[in-house]
mmCIF file with all atom_site columns, C-alpha atoms in Angstrom:
data_model
loop_
_atom_site.group_PDB
_atom_site.id
_atom_site.type_symbol
_atom_site.label_atom_id
_atom_site.label_alt_id
_atom_site.label_comp_id
_atom_site.label_asym_id
_atom_site.label_entity_id
_atom_site.label_seq_id
_atom_site.pdbx_PDB_ins_code
_atom_site.Cartn_x
_atom_site.Cartn_y
_atom_site.Cartn_z
_atom_site.occupancy
_atom_site.B_iso_or_equiv
_atom_site.pdbx_formal_charge
_atom_site.auth_seq_id
_atom_site.auth_comp_id
_atom_site.auth_asym_id
_atom_site.auth_atom_id
_atom_site.pdbx_PDB_model_num
ATOM 1   C CA . MET A 1 1   ? -51.866 23.862 3.414  1.00 58.00 ? 488 MET A CA 1
ATOM 2   C CA . THR A 1 2   ? -48.527 23.212 1.832  1.00 67.00 ? 489 THR A CA 1
ATOM 3   C CA . GLU A 1 3   ? -46.613 19.865 1.956  1.00 71.00 ? 490 GLU A CA 1
ATOM 4   C CA . HIS A 1 4   ? -43.950 21.609 4.020  1.00 70.00 ? 491 HIS A CA 1
ATOM 5   C CA . GLN A 1 5   ? -46.502 22.949 6.444  1.00 64.00 ? 492 GLN A CA 1
ATOM 6   C CA . GLN A 1 6   ? -48.274 19.586 6.836  1.00 65.00 ? 493 GLN A CA 1
ATOM 7   C CA . THR A 1 7   ? -44.842 17.983 7.420  1.00 79.00 ? 494 THR A CA 1
ATOM 8   C CA . ALA A 1 8   ? -43.976 20.479 10.065 1.00 80.00 ? 495 ALA A CA 1
ATOM 9   C CA . GLU A 1 9   ? -47.258 20.070 11.954 1.00 83.00 ? 496 GLU A CA 1
ATOM 10  C CA . GLN A 1 10  ? -46.935 16.325 11.925 1.00 87.00 ? 497 GLN A CA 1
ATOM 11  C CA . PHE A 1 11  ? -43.387 16.639 13.165 1.00 82.00 ? 498 PHE A CA 1
ATOM 12  C CA . ILE A 1 12  ? -44.392 18.948 16.009 1.00 84.00 ? 499 ILE A CA 1
ATOM 13  C CA . ASP A 1 13  ? -47.194 16.460 17.007 1.00 87.00 ? 500 ASP A CA 1
ATOM 14  C CA . TRP A 1 14  ? -44.636 13.701 17.152 1.00 86.00 ? 501 TRP A CA 1
ATOM 15  C CA . LEU A 1 15  ? -42.175 15.850 19.027 1.00 85.00 ? 502 LEU A CA 1
ATOM 16  C CA . LYS A 1 16  ? -44.810 16.589 21.711 1.00 87.00 ? 503 LYS A CA 1
ATOM 17  C CA . GLY A 1 17  ? -44.800 12.846 22.532 1.00 88.00 ? 504 GLY A CA 1
ATOM 18  C CA . GLN A 1 18  ? -41.072 12.750 22.754 1.00 88.00 ? 505 GLN A CA 1
ATOM 19  C CA . ILE A 1 19  ? -40.362 15.934 24.738 1.00 88.00 ? 506 ILE A CA 1
ATOM 20  C CA . PRO A 1 20  ? -43.142 16.476 27.403 1.00 89.00 ? 507 PRO A CA 1
ATOM 21  C CA . LEU A 1 21  ? -42.005 19.998 28.365 1.00 89.00 ? 508 LEU A CA 1
ATOM 22  C CA . ILE A 1 22  ? -43.202 21.444 25.016 1.00 90.00 ? 509 ILE A CA 1
ATOM 23  C CA . ASN A 1 23  ? -46.752 20.330 25.743 1.00 91.00 ? 510 ASN A CA 1
ATOM 24  C CA . HIS A 1 24  ? -46.803 23.016 28.433 1.00 93.00 ? 511 HIS A CA 1
ATOM 25  C CA . MET A 1 25  ? -45.386 25.928 26.415 1.00 95.00 ? 512 MET A CA 1
ATOM 26  C CA . GLY A 1 26  ? -48.520 26.964 24.662 1.00 94.00 ? 513 GLY A CA 1
ATOM 27  C CA . LEU A 1 27  ? -47.120 26.264 21.219 1.00 94.00 ? 514 LEU A CA 1
ATOM 28  C CA . ALA A 1 28  ? -49.133 27.400 18.165 1.00 92.00 ? 515 ALA A CA 1
ATOM 29  C CA . GLU A 1 29  ? -48.999 25.568 14.865 1.00 89.00 ? 516 GLU A CA 1
ATOM 30  C CA . PRO A 1 30  ? -45.507 25.919 13.290 1.00 92.00 ? 517 PRO A CA 1
ATOM 31  C CA . ALA A 1 31  ? -44.953 27.945 10.102 1.00 93.00 ? 518 ALA A CA 1
ATOM 32  C CA . TYR A 1 32  ? -42.651 26.251 7.693  1.00 93.00 ? 519 TYR A CA 1
ATOM 33  C CA . ASP A 1 33  ? -41.939 26.780 4.020  1.00 93.00 ? 520 ASP A CA 1
ATOM 34  C CA . GLY A 1 34  ? -38.963 24.406 3.469  1.00 91.00 ? 521 GLY A CA 1
ATOM 35  C CA . ASP A 1 35  ? -36.462 27.174 4.080  1.00 95.00 ? 522 ASP A CA 1
ATOM 36  C CA . SER A 1 36  ? -37.585 28.885 7.329  1.00 97.00 ? 523 SER A CA 1
ATOM 37  C CA . LEU A 1 37  ? -39.375 27.805 10.486 1.00 97.00 ? 524 LEU A CA 1
ATOM 38  C CA . THR A 1 38  ? -41.360 29.803 13.011 1.00 97.00 ? 525 THR A CA 1
ATOM 39  C CA . LEU A 1 39  ? -42.410 28.375 16.347 1.00 96.00 ? 526 LEU A CA 1
ATOM 40  C CA . SER A 1 40  ? -44.753 30.501 18.509 1.00 97.00 ? 527 SER A CA 1
ATOM 41  C CA . ALA A 1 41  ? -45.678 30.293 22.023 1.00 97.00 ? 528 ALA A CA 1
ATOM 42  C CA . ALA A 1 42  ? -48.047 31.961 24.470 1.00 97.00 ? 529 ALA A CA 1
ATOM 43  C CA . LEU A 1 43  ? -46.615 34.170 27.241 1.00 98.00 ? 530 LEU A CA 1
ATOM 44  C CA . ALA A 1 44  ? -48.799 32.841 30.062 1.00 97.00 ? 531 ALA A CA 1
ATOM 45  C CA . PRO A 1 45  ? -47.216 29.390 30.453 1.00 97.00 ? 532 PRO A CA 1
ATOM 46  C CA . ASN A 1 46  ? -43.738 30.877 30.003 1.00 97.00 ? 533 ASN A CA 1
ATOM 47  C CA . VAL A 1 47  ? -43.931 33.800 32.437 1.00 96.00 ? 534 VAL A CA 1
ATOM 48  C CA . ASN A 1 48  ? -41.420 34.509 35.203 1.00 96.00 ? 535 ASN A CA 1
ATOM 49  C CA . ASP A 1 49  ? -41.808 36.241 38.609 1.00 97.00 ? 536 ASP A CA 1
ATOM 50  C CA . LYS A 1 50  ? -41.580 39.638 36.854 1.00 96.00 ? 537 LYS A CA 1
ATOM 51  C CA . GLY A 1 51  ? -44.612 38.915 34.471 1.00 96.00 ? 538 GLY A CA 1
ATOM 52  C CA . THR A 1 52  ? -42.256 38.756 31.466 1.00 97.00 ? 539 THR A CA 1
ATOM 53  C CA . GLY A 1 53  ? -41.010 35.880 29.399 1.00 97.00 ? 540 GLY A CA 1
ATOM 54  C CA . PHE A 1 54  ? -38.928 33.335 31.422 1.00 97.00 ? 541 PHE A CA 1
ATOM 55  C CA . GLY A 1 55  ? -35.430 33.166 29.971 1.00 97.00 ? 542 GLY A CA 1
ATOM 56  C CA . GLY A 1 56  ? -35.362 29.356 30.092 1.00 96.00 ? 543 GLY A CA 1
ATOM 57  C CA . SER A 1 57  ? -38.517 29.237 27.917 1.00 97.00 ? 544 SER A CA 1
ATOM 58  C CA . LEU A 1 58  ? -37.071 31.609 25.454 1.00 98.00 ? 545 LEU A CA 1
ATOM 59  C CA . ALA A 1 59  ? -33.859 29.528 25.225 1.00 98.00 ? 546 ALA A CA 1
ATOM 60  C CA . THR A 1 60  ? -35.881 26.322 24.983 1.00 96.00 ? 547 THR A CA 1
ATOM 61  C CA . LEU A 1 61  ? -38.065 27.593 22.143 1.00 97.00 ? 548 LEU A CA 1
ATOM 62  C CA . ALA A 1 62  ? -35.041 29.008 20.246 1.00 98.00 ? 549 ALA A CA 1
ATOM 63  C CA . THR A 1 63  ? -33.053 25.812 20.704 1.00 97.00 ? 550 THR A CA 1
ATOM 64  C CA . LEU A 1 64  ? -35.982 23.722 19.615 1.00 96.00 ? 551 LEU A CA 1
ATOM 65  C CA . CYS A 1 65  ? -36.686 25.870 16.562 1.00 97.00 ? 552 CYS A CA 1
ATOM 66  C CA . GLY A 1 66  ? -33.063 25.367 15.250 1.00 97.00 ? 553 GLY A CA 1
ATOM 67  C CA . TRP A 1 67  ? -33.080 21.672 16.057 1.00 96.00 ? 554 TRP A CA 1
ATOM 68  C CA . ALA A 1 68  ? -36.444 21.218 14.369 1.00 95.00 ? 555 ALA A CA 1
ATOM 69  C CA . LEU A 1 69  ? -35.315 23.059 11.132 1.00 96.00 ? 556 LEU A CA 1
ATOM 70  C CA . VAL A 1 70  ? -32.162 20.897 10.867 1.00 97.00 ? 557 VAL A CA 1
ATOM 71  C CA . THR A 1 71  ? -34.189 17.654 11.504 1.00 94.00 ? 558 THR A CA 1
ATOM 72  C CA . LEU A 1 72  ? -36.836 18.680 8.965  1.00 94.00 ? 559 LEU A CA 1
ATOM 73  C CA . TYR A 1 73  ? -34.184 19.589 6.403  1.00 95.00 ? 560 TYR A CA 1
ATOM 74  C CA . LEU A 1 74  ? -32.448 16.274 6.836  1.00 95.00 ? 561 LEU A CA 1
ATOM 75  C CA . ARG A 1 75  ? -35.698 14.357 6.552  1.00 92.00 ? 562 ARG A CA 1
ATOM 76  C CA . GLN A 1 76  ? -36.462 16.112 3.309  1.00 92.00 ? 563 GLN A CA 1
ATOM 77  C CA . GLN A 1 77  ? -33.060 14.941 2.049  1.00 93.00 ? 564 GLN A CA 1
ATOM 78  C CA . GLY A 1 78  ? -34.032 11.380 3.008  1.00 92.00 ? 565 GLY A CA 1
ATOM 79  C CA . ARG A 1 79  ? -31.731 11.215 5.936  1.00 93.00 ? 566 ARG A CA 1
ATOM 80  C CA . ASP A 1 80  ? -32.536 9.521  9.222  1.00 91.00 ? 567 ASP A CA 1
ATOM 81  C CA . CYS A 1 81  ? -30.237 11.356 11.777 1.00 95.00 ? 568 CYS A CA 1
ATOM 82  C CA . ASP A 1 82  ? -29.991 12.180 15.400 1.00 96.00 ? 569 ASP A CA 1
ATOM 83  C CA . VAL A 1 83  ? -29.617 15.896 15.739 1.00 97.00 ? 570 VAL A CA 1
ATOM 84  C CA . MET A 1 84  ? -28.200 17.625 18.799 1.00 97.00 ? 571 MET A CA 1
ATOM 85  C CA . ILE A 1 85  ? -27.146 21.055 19.717 1.00 97.00 ? 572 ILE A CA 1
ATOM 86  C CA . ARG A 1 86  ? -23.502 21.288 20.273 1.00 97.00 ? 573 ARG A CA 1
ATOM 87  C CA . ASP A 1 87  ? -23.079 24.726 21.653 1.00 97.00 ? 574 ASP A CA 1
ATOM 88  C CA . SER A 1 88  ? -24.886 27.999 21.614 1.00 98.00 ? 575 SER A CA 1
ATOM 89  C CA . GLN A 1 89  ? -24.620 31.641 22.572 1.00 98.00 ? 576 GLN A CA 1
ATOM 90  C CA . LEU A 1 90  ? -27.687 33.452 23.861 1.00 98.00 ? 577 LEU A CA 1
ATOM 91  C CA . LYS A 1 91  ? -28.210 37.296 23.908 1.00 98.00 ? 578 LYS A CA 1
ATOM 92  C CA . TYR A 1 92  ? -31.203 38.604 25.746 1.00 98.00 ? 579 TYR A CA 1
ATOM 93  C CA . LEU A 1 93  ? -31.981 42.000 24.373 1.00 98.00 ? 580 LEU A CA 1
ATOM 94  C CA . LEU A 1 94  ? -35.542 43.048 25.542 1.00 97.00 ? 581 LEU A CA 1
ATOM 95  C CA . PRO A 1 95  ? -38.043 41.679 27.999 1.00 97.00 ? 582 PRO A CA 1
ATOM 96  C CA . VAL A 1 96  ? -40.866 39.767 26.409 1.00 98.00 ? 583 VAL A CA 1
ATOM 97  C CA . THR A 1 97  ? -44.267 41.013 27.544 1.00 97.00 ? 584 THR A CA 1
ATOM 98  C CA . GLY A 1 98  ? -46.571 39.017 25.160 1.00 97.00 ? 585 GLY A CA 1
ATOM 99  C CA . ASP A 1 99  ? -46.731 36.020 22.985 1.00 97.00 ? 586 ASP A CA 1
ATOM 100 C CA . PHE A 1 100 ? -43.454 35.357 21.146 1.00 98.00 ? 587 PHE A CA 1
ATOM 101 C CA . SER A 1 101 ? -42.036 33.415 18.292 1.00 98.00 ? 588 SER A CA 1
ATOM 102 C CA . ALA A 1 102 ? -38.622 31.716 17.434 1.00 98.00 ? 589 ALA A CA 1
ATOM 103 C CA . ILE A 1 103 ? -37.722 32.127 13.836 1.00 98.00 ? 590 ILE A CA 1
ATOM 104 C CA . THR A 1 104 ? -34.760 30.652 11.877 1.00 98.00 ? 591 THR A CA 1
ATOM 105 C CA . ARG A 1 105 ? -33.870 29.869 8.374  1.00 98.00 ? 592 ARG A CA 1
ATOM 106 C CA . LEU A 1 106 ? -31.457 27.588 6.555  1.00 98.00 ? 593 LEU A CA 1
ATOM 107 C CA . PRO A 1 107 ? -28.028 29.127 5.708  1.00 97.00 ? 594 PRO A CA 1
ATOM 108 C CA . GLU A 1 108 ? -26.846 29.812 2.199  1.00 96.00 ? 595 GLU A CA 1
ATOM 109 C CA . GLN A 1 109 ? -26.701 26.825 -0.287 1.00 96.00 ? 596 GLN A CA 1
ATOM 110 C CA . SER A 1 110 ? -22.901 26.719 -0.114 1.00 97.00 ? 597 SER A CA 1
ATOM 111 C CA . GLU A 1 111 ? -23.122 25.962 3.577  1.00 97.00 ? 598 GLU A CA 1
ATOM 112 C CA . LEU A 1 112 ? -25.796 23.447 3.103  1.00 97.00 ? 599 LEU A CA 1
ATOM 113 C CA . ASP A 1 113 ? -23.709 21.764 0.404  1.00 97.00 ? 600 ASP A CA 1
ATOM 114 C CA . GLY A 1 114 ? -20.813 21.532 2.749  1.00 97.00 ? 601 GLY A CA 1
ATOM 115 C CA . PHE A 1 115 ? -22.931 20.063 5.503  1.00 97.00 ? 602 PHE A CA 1
ATOM 116 C CA . MET A 1 116 ? -24.354 17.384 3.155  1.00 97.00 ? 603 MET A CA 1
ATOM 117 C CA . SER A 1 117 ? -20.828 16.631 1.784  1.00 97.00 ? 604 SER A CA 1
ATOM 118 C CA . PHE A 1 118 ? -19.767 15.857 5.429  1.00 96.00 ? 605 PHE A CA 1
ATOM 119 C CA . MET A 1 119 ? -22.929 13.791 5.937  1.00 96.00 ? 606 MET A CA 1
ATOM 120 C CA . ASP A 1 120 ? -22.092 11.789 2.772  1.00 96.00 ? 607 ASP A CA 1
ATOM 121 C CA . SER A 1 121 ? -18.433 11.157 3.620  1.00 97.00 ? 608 SER A CA 1
ATOM 122 C CA . LYS A 1 122 ? -18.386 10.905 7.430  1.00 97.00 ? 609 LYS A CA 1
ATOM 123 C CA . GLY A 1 123 ? -22.001 10.200 8.411  1.00 96.00 ? 610 GLY A CA 1
ATOM 124 C CA . ARG A 1 124 ? -22.065 13.343 10.509 1.00 97.00 ? 611 ARG A CA 1
ATOM 125 C CA . GLY A 1 125 ? -22.124 17.040 9.886  1.00 97.00 ? 612 GLY A CA 1
ATOM 126 C CA . ARG A 1 126 ? -22.398 20.416 11.692 1.00 97.00 ? 613 ARG A CA 1
ATOM 127 C CA . LEU A 1 127 ? -24.726 23.301 10.773 1.00 97.00 ? 614 LEU A CA 1
ATOM 128 C CA . ASN A 1 128 ? -24.565 26.693 12.269 1.00 97.00 ? 615 ASN A CA 1
ATOM 129 C CA . LEU A 1 129 ? -27.871 28.583 12.630 1.00 98.00 ? 616 LEU A CA 1
ATOM 130 C CA . ASP A 1 130 ? -29.025 31.928 14.000 1.00 98.00 ? 617 ASP A CA 1
ATOM 131 C CA . VAL A 1 131 ? -32.434 32.013 15.683 1.00 98.00 ? 618 VAL A CA 1
ATOM 132 C CA . GLU A 1 132 ? -34.400 35.048 16.796 1.00 98.00 ? 619 GLU A CA 1
ATOM 133 C CA . ILE A 1 133 ? -37.023 35.348 19.522 1.00 98.00 ? 620 ILE A CA 1
ATOM 134 C CA . ARG A 1 134 ? -39.333 38.035 18.437 1.00 98.00 ? 621 ARG A CA 1
ATOM 135 C CA . GLN A 1 135 ? -42.276 39.720 19.984 1.00 96.00 ? 622 GLN A CA 1
ATOM 136 C CA . GLY A 1 136 ? -44.001 41.430 17.043 1.00 94.00 ? 623 GLY A CA 1
ATOM 137 C CA . ASP A 1 137 ? -41.340 43.020 15.020 1.00 95.00 ? 624 ASP A CA 1
ATOM 138 C CA . LYS A 1 138 ? -38.819 43.375 17.876 1.00 97.00 ? 625 LYS A CA 1
ATOM 139 C CA . VAL A 1 139 ? -35.978 40.969 18.530 1.00 98.00 ? 626 VAL A CA 1
ATOM 140 C CA . ALA A 1 140 ? -35.972 40.104 22.217 1.00 98.00 ? 627 ALA A CA 1
ATOM 141 C CA . MET A 1 141 ? -33.284 37.353 22.114 1.00 98.00 ? 628 MET A CA 1
ATOM 142 C CA . THR A 1 142 ? -30.866 35.796 19.678 1.00 98.00 ? 629 THR A CA 1
ATOM 143 C CA . LEU A 1 143 ? -29.398 32.291 19.775 1.00 98.00 ? 630 LEU A CA 1
ATOM 144 C CA . SER A 1 144 ? -26.285 31.428 17.649 1.00 98.00 ? 631 SER A CA 1
ATOM 145 C CA . GLY A 1 145 ? -25.910 27.704 17.651 1.00 98.00 ? 632 GLY A CA 1
ATOM 146 C CA . ALA A 1 146 ? -24.027 24.772 16.155 1.00 98.00 ? 633 ALA A CA 1
ATOM 147 C CA . TYR A 1 147 ? -26.222 21.757 15.498 1.00 98.00 ? 634 TYR A CA 1
ATOM 148 C CA . VAL A 1 148 ? -24.675 18.341 14.916 1.00 98.00 ? 635 VAL A CA 1
ATOM 149 C CA . ALA A 1 149 ? -26.321 15.624 12.912 1.00 98.00 ? 636 ALA A CA 1
ATOM 150 C CA . VAL A 1 150 ? -25.239 11.978 13.086 1.00 98.00 ? 637 VAL A CA 1
ATOM 151 C CA . GLU A 1 151 ? -26.492 9.314  10.713 1.00 95.00 ? 638 GLU A CA 1
ATOM 152 C CA . ARG A 1 152 ? -28.374 6.580  12.520 1.00 92.00 ? 639 ARG A CA 1
#
């Protein structure tokens, strides 16, 4: 197990104590390599009346995935910040009929450098992320979100 993976698992365990909803989503262990994060969930606790993935569960997992990646990145930079989603746009592309995953990765280094520059000078910054909800190799939903971090 890598240091990044252990950090992500500890983080998700901590988060389950902070946000009770995610204890009921059937989350699997996260996959994190320091650059990208994958959060997977079982379909059964996230099903709607049609037997497919509930849109609110898909949106929750995608939002959480982006939020967690920003938070983990800042912690690795030695920052103690509150992270919030400022705004997002969701696109539902396909019904989810089985277990699913949210996947996101950090943006290019130049964007990260700008983000950290704002953190250094203003104590806050904004980072834009794209998150995909996938079922297997198919993209079922996308989230484009702006996450804001504020130094505590």
